[in-house]
Coordinates of C-alpha atoms in Angstrom, one line a residue:
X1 CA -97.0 80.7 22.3
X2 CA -95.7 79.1 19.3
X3 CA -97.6 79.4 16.1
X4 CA -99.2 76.7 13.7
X5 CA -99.8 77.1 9.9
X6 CA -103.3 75.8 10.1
X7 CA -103.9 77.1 6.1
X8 CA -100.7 74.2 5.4
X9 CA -102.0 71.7 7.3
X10 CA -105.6 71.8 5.4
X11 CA -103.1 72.2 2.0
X12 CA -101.5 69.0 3.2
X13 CA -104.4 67.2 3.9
X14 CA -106.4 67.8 0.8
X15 CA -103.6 66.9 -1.4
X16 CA -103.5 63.5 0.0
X17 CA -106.9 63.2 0.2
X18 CA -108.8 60.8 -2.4
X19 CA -111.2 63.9 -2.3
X20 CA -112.6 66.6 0.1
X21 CA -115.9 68.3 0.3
X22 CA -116.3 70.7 2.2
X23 CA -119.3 72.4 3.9
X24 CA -122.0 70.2 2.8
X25 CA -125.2 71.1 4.3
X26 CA -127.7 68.8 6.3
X27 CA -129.6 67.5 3.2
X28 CA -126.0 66.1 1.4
X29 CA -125.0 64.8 4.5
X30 CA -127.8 63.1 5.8
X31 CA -127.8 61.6 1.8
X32 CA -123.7 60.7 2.2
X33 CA -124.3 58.8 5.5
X34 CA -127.2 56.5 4.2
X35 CA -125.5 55.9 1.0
X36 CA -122.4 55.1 3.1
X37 CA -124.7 52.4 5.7
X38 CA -123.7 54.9 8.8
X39 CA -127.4 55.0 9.9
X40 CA -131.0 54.7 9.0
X41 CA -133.9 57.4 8.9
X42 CA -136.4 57.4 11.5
X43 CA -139.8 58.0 10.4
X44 CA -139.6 61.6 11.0
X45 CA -136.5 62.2 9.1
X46 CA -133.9 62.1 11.9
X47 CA -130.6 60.3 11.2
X48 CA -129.9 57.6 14.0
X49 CA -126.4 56.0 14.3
X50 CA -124.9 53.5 16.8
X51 CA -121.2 54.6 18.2
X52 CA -120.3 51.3 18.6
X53 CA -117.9 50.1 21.1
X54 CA -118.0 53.3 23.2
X55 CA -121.4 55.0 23.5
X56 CA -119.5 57.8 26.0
X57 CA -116.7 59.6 26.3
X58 CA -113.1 58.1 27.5
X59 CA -111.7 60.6 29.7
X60 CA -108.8 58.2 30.6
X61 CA -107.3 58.6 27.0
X62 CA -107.6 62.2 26.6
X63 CA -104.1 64.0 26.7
X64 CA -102.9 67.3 26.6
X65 CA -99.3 68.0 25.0
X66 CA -97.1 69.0 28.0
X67 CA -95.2 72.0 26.4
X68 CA -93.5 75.4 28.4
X69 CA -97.2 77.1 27.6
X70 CA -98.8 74.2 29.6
X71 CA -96.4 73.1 32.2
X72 CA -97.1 75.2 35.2
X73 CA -100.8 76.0 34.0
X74 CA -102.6 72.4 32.9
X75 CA -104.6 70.8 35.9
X76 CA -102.2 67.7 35.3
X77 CA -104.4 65.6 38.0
X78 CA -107.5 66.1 35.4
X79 CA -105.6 64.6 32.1
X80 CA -103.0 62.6 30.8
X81 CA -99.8 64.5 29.6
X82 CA -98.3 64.0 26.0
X83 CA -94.5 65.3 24.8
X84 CA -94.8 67.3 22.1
X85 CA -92.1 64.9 19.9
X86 CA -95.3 62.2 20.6
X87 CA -97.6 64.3 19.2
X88 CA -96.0 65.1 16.5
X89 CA -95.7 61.4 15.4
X90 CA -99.4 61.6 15.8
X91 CA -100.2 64.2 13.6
X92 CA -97.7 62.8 11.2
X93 CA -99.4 59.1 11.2
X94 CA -103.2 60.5 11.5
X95 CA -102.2 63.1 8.4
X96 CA -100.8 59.8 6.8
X97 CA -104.0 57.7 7.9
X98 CA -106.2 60.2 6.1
X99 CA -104.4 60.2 2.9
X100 CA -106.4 58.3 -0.6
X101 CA -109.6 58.5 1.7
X102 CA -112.4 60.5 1.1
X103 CA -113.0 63.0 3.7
X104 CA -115.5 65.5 4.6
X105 CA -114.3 69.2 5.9
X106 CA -117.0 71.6 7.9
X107 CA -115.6 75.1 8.4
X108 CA -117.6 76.2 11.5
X109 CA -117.3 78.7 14.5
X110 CA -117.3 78.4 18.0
X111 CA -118.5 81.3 20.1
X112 CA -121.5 84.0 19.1
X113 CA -119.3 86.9 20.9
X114 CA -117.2 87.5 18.0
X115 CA -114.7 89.1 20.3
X116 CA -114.3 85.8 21.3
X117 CA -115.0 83.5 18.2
X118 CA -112.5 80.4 16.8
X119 CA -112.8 79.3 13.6
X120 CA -112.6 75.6 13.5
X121 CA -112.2 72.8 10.4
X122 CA -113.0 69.6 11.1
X123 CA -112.0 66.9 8.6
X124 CA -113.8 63.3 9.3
X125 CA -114.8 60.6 6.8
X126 CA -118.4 59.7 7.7
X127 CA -121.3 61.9 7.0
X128 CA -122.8 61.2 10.4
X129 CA -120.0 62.9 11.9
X130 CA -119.5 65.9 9.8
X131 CA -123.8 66.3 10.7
X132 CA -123.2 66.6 14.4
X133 CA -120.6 68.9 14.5
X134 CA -122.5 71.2 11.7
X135 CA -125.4 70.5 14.2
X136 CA -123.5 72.0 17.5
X137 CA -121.5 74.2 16.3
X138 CA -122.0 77.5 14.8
X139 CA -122.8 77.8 11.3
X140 CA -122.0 80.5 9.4
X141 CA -124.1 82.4 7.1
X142 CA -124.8 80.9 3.6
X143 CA -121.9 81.9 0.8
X144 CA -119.9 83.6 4.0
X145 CA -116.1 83.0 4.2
X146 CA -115.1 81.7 7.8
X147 CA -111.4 82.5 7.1
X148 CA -108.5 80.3 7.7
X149 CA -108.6 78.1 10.9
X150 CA -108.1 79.0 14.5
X151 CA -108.1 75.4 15.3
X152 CA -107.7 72.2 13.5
X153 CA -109.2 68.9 14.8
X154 CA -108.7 65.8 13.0
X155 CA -111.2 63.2 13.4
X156 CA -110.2 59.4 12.4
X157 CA -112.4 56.9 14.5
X158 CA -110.8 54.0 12.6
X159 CA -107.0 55.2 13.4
X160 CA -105.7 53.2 16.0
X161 CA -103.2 54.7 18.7
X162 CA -100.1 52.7 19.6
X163 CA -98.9 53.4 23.1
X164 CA -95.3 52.4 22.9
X165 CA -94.9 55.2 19.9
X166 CA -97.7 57.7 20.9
X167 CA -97.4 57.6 24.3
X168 CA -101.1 56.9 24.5
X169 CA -102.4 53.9 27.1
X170 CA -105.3 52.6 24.5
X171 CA -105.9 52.3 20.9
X172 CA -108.0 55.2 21.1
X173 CA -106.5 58.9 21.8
X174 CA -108.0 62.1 22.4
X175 CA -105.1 64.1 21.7
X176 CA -105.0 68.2 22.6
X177 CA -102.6 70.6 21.5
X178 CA -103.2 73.7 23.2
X179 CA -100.7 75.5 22.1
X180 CA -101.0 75.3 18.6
X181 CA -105.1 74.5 18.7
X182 CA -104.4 71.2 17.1
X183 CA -106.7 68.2 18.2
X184 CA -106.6 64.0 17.1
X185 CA -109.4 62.0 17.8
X186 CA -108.7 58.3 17.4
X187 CA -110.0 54.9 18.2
X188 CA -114.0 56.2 19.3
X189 CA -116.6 57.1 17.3
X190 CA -118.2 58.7 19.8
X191 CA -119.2 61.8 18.7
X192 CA -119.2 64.1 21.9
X193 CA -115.4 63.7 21.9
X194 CA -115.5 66.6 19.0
X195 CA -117.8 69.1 20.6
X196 CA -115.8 68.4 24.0
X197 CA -112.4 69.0 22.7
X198 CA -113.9 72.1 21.3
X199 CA -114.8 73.1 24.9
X200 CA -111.3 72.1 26.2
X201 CA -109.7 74.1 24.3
X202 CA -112.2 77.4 25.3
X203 CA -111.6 76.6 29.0
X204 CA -107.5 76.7 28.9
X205 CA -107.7 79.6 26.4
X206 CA -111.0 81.4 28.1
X207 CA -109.2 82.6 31.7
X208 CA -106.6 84.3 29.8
X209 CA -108.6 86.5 28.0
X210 CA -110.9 87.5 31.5
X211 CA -113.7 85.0 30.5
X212 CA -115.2 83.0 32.7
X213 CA -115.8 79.3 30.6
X214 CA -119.1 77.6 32.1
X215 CA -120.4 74.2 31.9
X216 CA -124.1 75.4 32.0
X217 CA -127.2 76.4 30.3
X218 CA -128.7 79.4 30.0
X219 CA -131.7 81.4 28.4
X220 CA -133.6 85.0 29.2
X221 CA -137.0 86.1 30.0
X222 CA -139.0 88.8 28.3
X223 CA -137.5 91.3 30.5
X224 CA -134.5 90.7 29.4
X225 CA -133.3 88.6 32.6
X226 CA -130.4 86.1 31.6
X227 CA -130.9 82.6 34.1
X228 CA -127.7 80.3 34.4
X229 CA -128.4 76.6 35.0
X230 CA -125.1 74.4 36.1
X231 CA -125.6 70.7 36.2
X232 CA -124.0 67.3 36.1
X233 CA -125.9 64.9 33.9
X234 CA -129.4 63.9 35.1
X235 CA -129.9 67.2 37.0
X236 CA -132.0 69.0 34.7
X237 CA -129.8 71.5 32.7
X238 CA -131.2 70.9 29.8
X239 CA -134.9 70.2 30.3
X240 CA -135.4 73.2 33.2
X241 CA -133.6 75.7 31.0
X242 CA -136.1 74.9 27.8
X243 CA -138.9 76.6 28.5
X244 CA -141.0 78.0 25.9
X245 CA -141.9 80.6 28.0
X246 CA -138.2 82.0 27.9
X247 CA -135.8 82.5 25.1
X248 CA -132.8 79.7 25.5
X249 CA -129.3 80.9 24.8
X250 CA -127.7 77.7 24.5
X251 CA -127.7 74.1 26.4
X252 CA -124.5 73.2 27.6
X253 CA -121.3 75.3 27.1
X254 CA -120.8 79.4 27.9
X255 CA -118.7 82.0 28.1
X256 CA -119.3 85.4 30.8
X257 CA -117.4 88.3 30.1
X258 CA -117.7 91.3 31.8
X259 CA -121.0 92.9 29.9
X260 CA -122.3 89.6 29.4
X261 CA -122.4 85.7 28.2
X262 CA -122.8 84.2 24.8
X263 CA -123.4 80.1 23.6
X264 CA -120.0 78.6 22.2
X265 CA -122.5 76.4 20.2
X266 CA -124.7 76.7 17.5
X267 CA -126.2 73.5 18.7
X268 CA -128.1 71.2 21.6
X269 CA -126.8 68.0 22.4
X270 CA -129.8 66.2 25.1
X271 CA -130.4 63.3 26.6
X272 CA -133.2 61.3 25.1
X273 CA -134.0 58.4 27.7
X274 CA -137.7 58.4 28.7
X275 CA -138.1 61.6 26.8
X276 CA -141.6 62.4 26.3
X277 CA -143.5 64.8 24.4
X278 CA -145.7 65.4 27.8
X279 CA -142.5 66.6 30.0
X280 CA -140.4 67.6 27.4
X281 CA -142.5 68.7 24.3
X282 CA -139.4 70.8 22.7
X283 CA -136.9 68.9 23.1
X284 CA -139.1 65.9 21.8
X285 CA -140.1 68.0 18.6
X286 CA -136.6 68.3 17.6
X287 CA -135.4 65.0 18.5
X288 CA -137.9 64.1 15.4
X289 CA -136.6 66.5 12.9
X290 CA -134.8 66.3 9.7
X291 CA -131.5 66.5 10.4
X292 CA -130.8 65.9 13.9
X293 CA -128.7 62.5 14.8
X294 CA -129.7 60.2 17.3
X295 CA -127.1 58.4 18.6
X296 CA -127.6 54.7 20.5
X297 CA -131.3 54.7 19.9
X298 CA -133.0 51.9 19.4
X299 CA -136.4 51.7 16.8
X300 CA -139.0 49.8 16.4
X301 CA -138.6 47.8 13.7
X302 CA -142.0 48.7 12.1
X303 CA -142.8 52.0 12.8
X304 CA -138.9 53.2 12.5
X305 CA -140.1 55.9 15.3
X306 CA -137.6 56.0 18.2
X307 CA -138.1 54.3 21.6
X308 CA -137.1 56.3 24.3
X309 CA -137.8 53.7 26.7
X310 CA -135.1 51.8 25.8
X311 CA -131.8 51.5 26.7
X312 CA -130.3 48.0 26.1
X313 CA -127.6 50.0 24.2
X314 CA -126.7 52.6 26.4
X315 CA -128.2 55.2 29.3
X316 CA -126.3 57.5 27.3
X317 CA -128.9 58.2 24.5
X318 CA -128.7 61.7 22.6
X319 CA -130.0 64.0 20.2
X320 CA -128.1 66.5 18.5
X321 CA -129.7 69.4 16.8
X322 CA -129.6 73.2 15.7
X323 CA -131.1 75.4 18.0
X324 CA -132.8 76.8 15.1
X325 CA -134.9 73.4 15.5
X326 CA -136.8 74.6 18.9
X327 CA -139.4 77.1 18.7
X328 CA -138.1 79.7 21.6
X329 CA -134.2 80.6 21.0
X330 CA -132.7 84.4 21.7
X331 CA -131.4 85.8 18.6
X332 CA -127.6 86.2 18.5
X333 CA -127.4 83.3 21.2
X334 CA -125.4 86.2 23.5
X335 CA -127.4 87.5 26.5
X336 CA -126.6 90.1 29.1
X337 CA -125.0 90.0 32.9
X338 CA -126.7 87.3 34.4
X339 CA -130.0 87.9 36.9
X340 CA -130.2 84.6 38.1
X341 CA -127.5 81.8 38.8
X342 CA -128.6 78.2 39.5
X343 CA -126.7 75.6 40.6
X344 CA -128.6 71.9 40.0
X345 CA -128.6 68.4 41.6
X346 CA -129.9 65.3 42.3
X347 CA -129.8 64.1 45.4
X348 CA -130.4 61.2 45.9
X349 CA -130.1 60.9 50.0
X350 CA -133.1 62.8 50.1
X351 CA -131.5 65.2 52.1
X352 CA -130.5 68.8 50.7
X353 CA -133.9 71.4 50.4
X354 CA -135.6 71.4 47.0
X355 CA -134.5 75.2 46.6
X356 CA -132.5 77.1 48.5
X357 CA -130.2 81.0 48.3
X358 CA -126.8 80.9 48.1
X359 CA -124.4 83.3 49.2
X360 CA -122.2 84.3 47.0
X361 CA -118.9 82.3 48.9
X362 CA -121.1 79.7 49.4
X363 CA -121.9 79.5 45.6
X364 CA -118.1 79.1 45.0
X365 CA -118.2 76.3 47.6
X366 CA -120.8 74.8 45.7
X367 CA -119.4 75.7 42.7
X368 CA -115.8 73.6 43.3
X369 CA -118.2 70.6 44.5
X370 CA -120.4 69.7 41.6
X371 CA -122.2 67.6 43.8
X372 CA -124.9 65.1 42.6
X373 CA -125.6 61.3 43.5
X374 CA -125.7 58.3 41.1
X375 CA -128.9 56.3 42.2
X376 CA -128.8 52.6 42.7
X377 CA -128.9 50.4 39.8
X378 CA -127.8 52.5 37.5
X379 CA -123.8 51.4 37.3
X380 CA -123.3 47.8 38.2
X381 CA -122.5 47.6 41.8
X382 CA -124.2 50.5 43.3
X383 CA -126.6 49.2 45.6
X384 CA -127.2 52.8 47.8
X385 CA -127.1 56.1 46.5
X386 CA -123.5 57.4 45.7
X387 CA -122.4 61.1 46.4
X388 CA -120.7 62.3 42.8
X389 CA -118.5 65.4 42.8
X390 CA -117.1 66.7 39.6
X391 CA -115.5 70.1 39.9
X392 CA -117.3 73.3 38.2
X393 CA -119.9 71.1 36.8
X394 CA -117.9 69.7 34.4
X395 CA -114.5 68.3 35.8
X396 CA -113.3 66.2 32.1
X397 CA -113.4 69.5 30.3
X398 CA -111.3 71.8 32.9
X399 CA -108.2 72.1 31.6
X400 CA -106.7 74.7 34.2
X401 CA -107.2 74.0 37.8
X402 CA -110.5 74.5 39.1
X403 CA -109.9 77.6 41.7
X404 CA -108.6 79.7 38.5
X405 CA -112.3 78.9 37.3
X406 CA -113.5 79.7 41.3
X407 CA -112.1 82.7 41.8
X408 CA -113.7 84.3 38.3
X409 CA -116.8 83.2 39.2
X410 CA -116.8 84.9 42.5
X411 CA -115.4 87.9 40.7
X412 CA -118.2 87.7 38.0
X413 CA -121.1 87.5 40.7
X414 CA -119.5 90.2 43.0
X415 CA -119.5 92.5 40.5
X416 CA -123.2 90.8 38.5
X417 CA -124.7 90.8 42.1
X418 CA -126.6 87.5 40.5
X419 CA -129.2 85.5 42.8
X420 CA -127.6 82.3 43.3
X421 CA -129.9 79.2 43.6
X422 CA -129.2 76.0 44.9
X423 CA -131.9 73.6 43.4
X424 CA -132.4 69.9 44.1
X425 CA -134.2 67.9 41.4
X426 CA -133.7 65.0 44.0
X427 CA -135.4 63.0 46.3
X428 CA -137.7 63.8 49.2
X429 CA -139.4 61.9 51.9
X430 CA -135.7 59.3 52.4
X431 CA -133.0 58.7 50.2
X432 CA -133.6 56.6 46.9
X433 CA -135.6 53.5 47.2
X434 CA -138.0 55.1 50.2
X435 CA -138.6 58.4 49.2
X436 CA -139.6 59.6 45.5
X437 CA -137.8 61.8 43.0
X438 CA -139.5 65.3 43.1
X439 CA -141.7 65.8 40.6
X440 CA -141.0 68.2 37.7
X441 CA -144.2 70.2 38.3
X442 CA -143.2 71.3 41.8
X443 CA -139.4 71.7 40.6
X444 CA -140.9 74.1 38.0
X445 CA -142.9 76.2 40.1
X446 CA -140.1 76.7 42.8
X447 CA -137.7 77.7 39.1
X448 CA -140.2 80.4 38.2
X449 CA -140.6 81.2 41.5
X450 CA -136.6 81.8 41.5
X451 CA -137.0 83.4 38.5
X452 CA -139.5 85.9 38.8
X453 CA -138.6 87.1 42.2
X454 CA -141.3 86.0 44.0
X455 CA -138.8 84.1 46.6
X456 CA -136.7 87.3 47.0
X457 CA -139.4 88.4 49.2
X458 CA -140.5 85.8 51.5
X459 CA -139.2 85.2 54.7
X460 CA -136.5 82.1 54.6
X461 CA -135.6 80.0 57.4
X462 CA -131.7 78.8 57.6
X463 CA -130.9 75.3 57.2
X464 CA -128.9 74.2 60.4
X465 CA -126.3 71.5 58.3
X466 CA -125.9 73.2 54.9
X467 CA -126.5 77.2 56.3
X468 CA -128.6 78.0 53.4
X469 CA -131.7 79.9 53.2
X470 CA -134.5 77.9 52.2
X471 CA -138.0 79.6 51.5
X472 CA -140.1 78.7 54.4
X473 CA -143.3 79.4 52.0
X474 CA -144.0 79.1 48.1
X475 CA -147.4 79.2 46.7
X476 CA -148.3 76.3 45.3
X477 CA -146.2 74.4 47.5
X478 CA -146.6 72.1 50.3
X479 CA -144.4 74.0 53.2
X480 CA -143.5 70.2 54.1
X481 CA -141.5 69.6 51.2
X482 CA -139.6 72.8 52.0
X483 CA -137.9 71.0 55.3
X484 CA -137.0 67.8 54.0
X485 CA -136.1 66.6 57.7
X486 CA -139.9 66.8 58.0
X487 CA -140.3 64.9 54.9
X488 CA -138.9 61.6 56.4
X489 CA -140.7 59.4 58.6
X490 CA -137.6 58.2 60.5
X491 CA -135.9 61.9 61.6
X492 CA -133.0 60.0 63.0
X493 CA -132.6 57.6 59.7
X494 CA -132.1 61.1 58.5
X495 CA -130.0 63.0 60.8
X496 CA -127.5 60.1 59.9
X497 CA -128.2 60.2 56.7
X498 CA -127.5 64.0 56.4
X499 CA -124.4 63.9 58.7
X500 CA -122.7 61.0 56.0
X501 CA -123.2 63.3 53.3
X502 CA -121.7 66.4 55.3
X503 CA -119.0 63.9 55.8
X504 CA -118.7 63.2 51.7
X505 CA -118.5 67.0 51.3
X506 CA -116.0 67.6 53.6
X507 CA -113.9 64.6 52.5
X508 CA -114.0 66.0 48.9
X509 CA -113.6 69.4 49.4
X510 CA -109.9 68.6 51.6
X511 CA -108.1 69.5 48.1
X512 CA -109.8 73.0 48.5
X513 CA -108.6 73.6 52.0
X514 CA -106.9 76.5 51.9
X515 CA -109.0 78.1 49.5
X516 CA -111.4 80.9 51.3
X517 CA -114.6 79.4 50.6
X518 CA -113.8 76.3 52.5
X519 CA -115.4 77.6 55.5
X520 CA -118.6 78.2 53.8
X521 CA -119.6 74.4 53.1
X522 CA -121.8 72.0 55.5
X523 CA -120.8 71.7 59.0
X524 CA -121.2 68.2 60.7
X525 CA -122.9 69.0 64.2
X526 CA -126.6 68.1 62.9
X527 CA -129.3 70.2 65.1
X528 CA -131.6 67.1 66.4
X529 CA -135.4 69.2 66.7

């Protein structure tokens, strides 16, 4: 792997720089993005920006340099390839870009394992930026020395790619350089393009070293019991897995070694629409802290208190925040092998139990799906619910292919001998638009139910589409919603209901054919009662 003089590169760049600062806390920044019009307070204190032209990520014009480390290991169907010559032009015009500007550098770490730790510099120009990366990574102790870079990232939202001499397909680039740990941002000022690289990086690197990168939450009861939660957006992942009656670990991105897992952030980054302090009181709390950036929210124009509610900017609103900011957080941000594993959706066909035990090759099955369903109405154009697959949770930020990530998890729960939960946050009684989302009370009692092991000892019956064994009794809950064939008025509208999802899981899972756990998904032959 060729090396990179990271300590030259920060050199270069502060030379040319009209000047630097570096490591300004939450108080200097917050004061160096009002003074600079990048956002307003909220009446709380919080900072909130607007991102502009993109309010999400733009996987299409994220690249990877295609070097002799990458070539035979990159998933090259997940990203766009760059030559190394076209990178370096990059670097060279970005370094350039950057010069007689005042910049802003944060020396943070990613990963609380410090077997596994990176220390990363980030050099940006706004405050606002500079905040949410202090916010979700790792900050080290006041007046401690974080040491010369591991990995550079260089972030320039008002830098504007050129295709024909970058190679890029936009303006904007989100450029990765594996092999030397070097990443350009460009053209977005989307902030979740930092923190993501950041995880990119992890998940080529992670495999290498016997680490198992996951795109999950996690926290640990008072015994000690470590819970997983995987989940594409809207699931849950972040709301189910802060609980203030368990310690959380982290919100989004892990790493599960062979004695254990720790948080690659110091930081939570959650949705905010319809958050409310009655479902979500935490995460609510924090969203209206000094210090935490809102992005895309709108305010009332008299109050200046966030509304929630609204989303004529973008679904996509966030709050990013220490995890110091919530009241319940595990010390360390590191937990032991994992009790529990659970694996979240939302279906919205109304068809898949609320909860139901996975074996452990059918939790790689599962695993490799990433299964959840976009509802109607919420992307222009869907007018019926829409089965979404994204590989290992989290299919943008894979950067090796996803059976390298498969096959550790099935080691890692052979030898854990986890509990694996499948649990549907989804719709019951028909698909969207005639049944009704299940409510978070009932999801939360079937969770602690999981959690406890209280379901580990009641008798299960097996689903006959999806093979899984699904509780036939939890206290507290109605047995009905248990069965969700019984759920439905028409039991034929959902036999073929359940037979053209089968048929959506089969059809995505043909790139997995001849992996082993392909025989372990839903079979087609629905059993009429």
């Amino acid at each position: 792997m060729p090396s990179f003089d990271h300590a030259a590169l920060r050199k270069t760049i502060t030379a040319g720089a009209a000047s630097l600062s570096a490591n300004d806390p939450a108080p200097v920044l917050v004061a160096k993005a009002l003074r600079q019009n990048e956002g307003v307070l909220t009446a709380d204190g919080a900072l909130s920006v607007t991102t502009g032209k993109y309010t999400g990520r733009s996987p299409k014009d994220k690249f990877i340099v295609r070097d002799a480390n990458t070539e035979d290991t990159v998933w090259w169907d997940n990203t766009n390839a760059m030559s190394p010559a076209q990178f370096d032009v990059l670097l060279a015009d970005v370094t350039d870009f950057m010069k007689d500007r005042d910049l802003l550098a944060q020396d943070l770490l990613a990963g609380a394992d410090p077997r596994q730790q990176r220390r990363v510099t980030v050099f940006t120009e706004r405050g606002w930026h500079a905040l949410f990366i202090r916010n979700l990574l790792i900050r080290p102790e006041a007046g401690a020395e974080v040491g010369t870079a591991d990995v550079t990232i260089l972030h320039a939202p008002d830098f504007k790619a050129d295709p024909k001499r970058h190679g890029t397909l936009t303006d904007t680039v989100i450029a990765l350089d594996v092999s030397r740990n070097l990443v350009i941002i460009g053209g977005t000022f989307y902030a979740g393009e930092i923190k993501k690289s950041v995880f990119s990086l992890f998940n080529f690197h992670a495999p290498h070293e016997n680490v198992l990168p996951m795109h999950c939450s996690a926290n640990v009861g008072k015994a000690g019991d470590v819970a997983l939660f995987f989940g594409l957006s809207g699931t849950g992942k972040t709301t189910l897995s802060t609980d203030p009656d368990r310690l959380l670990i982290g919100d989004d991105e892990h790493g599960w070694t062979e004695d254990g897992i720790f948080n690659l952030e110091g930081g939570c980054y959650a949705k905010t629409v319809k958050l409310s302090a009655e479902a979500e009181p935490e995460i609510y709390a924090a969203s209206r802290s000094f210090g935490t950036v809102l992005e895309n929210l709108v305010l009332d124009e008299k109050t200046l208190l966030p509304l929630f509610d609204d989303i004529s900017l973008t679904e996509n609103t966030r709050a990013a925040y220490p995890l110091e900011t919530l009241p319940a957080v595990s010390p360390g941000s590191t937990g032991g092998v994992p009790k529990t594993v659970v694996f979240l959706t939302a279906d919205a066909f109304g068809v898949l139990p609320p909860i139901a035990r996975l074996t452990p090759e059918q939790a790689v099955y599962h695993f490799l799906s990433g299964y959840t369903a976009k509802v109607a109405g919420t992307e222009r154009g869907v007018t019926e619910p829409q089965a979404t697959f994204s590989t290992c949770f989290g299919a943008p930020f894979m950067s090796l292919h996803p059976t390298v990530y498969g096959d550790l998890l099935a080691k890692r729960l052979k030898a854990s001998g986890a509990t694996i939960w499948l649990l549907n946050t989804g719709w019951t009684g028909g698909a969207y638009g005639t049944g009704k989302r299940i409510d978070i009370a009932s999801t939360r009692r079937l969770l602690n139910a999981a959690l406890s092991g209280e379901l580990d000892r009641g008798p299960t019956r097996l689903d006959p589409i999806f093979g899984l064994a699904v509780p036939a009794h939890v206290s507290g809950i109605d047995d009905t919603l248990l069965e969700p064939r019984r759920t439905w008025g028409d039991v034929a509208a959902y036999d073929r209901t359940a037979e053209k999802l089968v048929a959506l899981f089969s059809k995505n899972f043909e790139k997995f054919s001849d992996h082993t756990s392909a025989a372990f998904g839903p079979k087609l032959a629905v059993a009429a009662e």
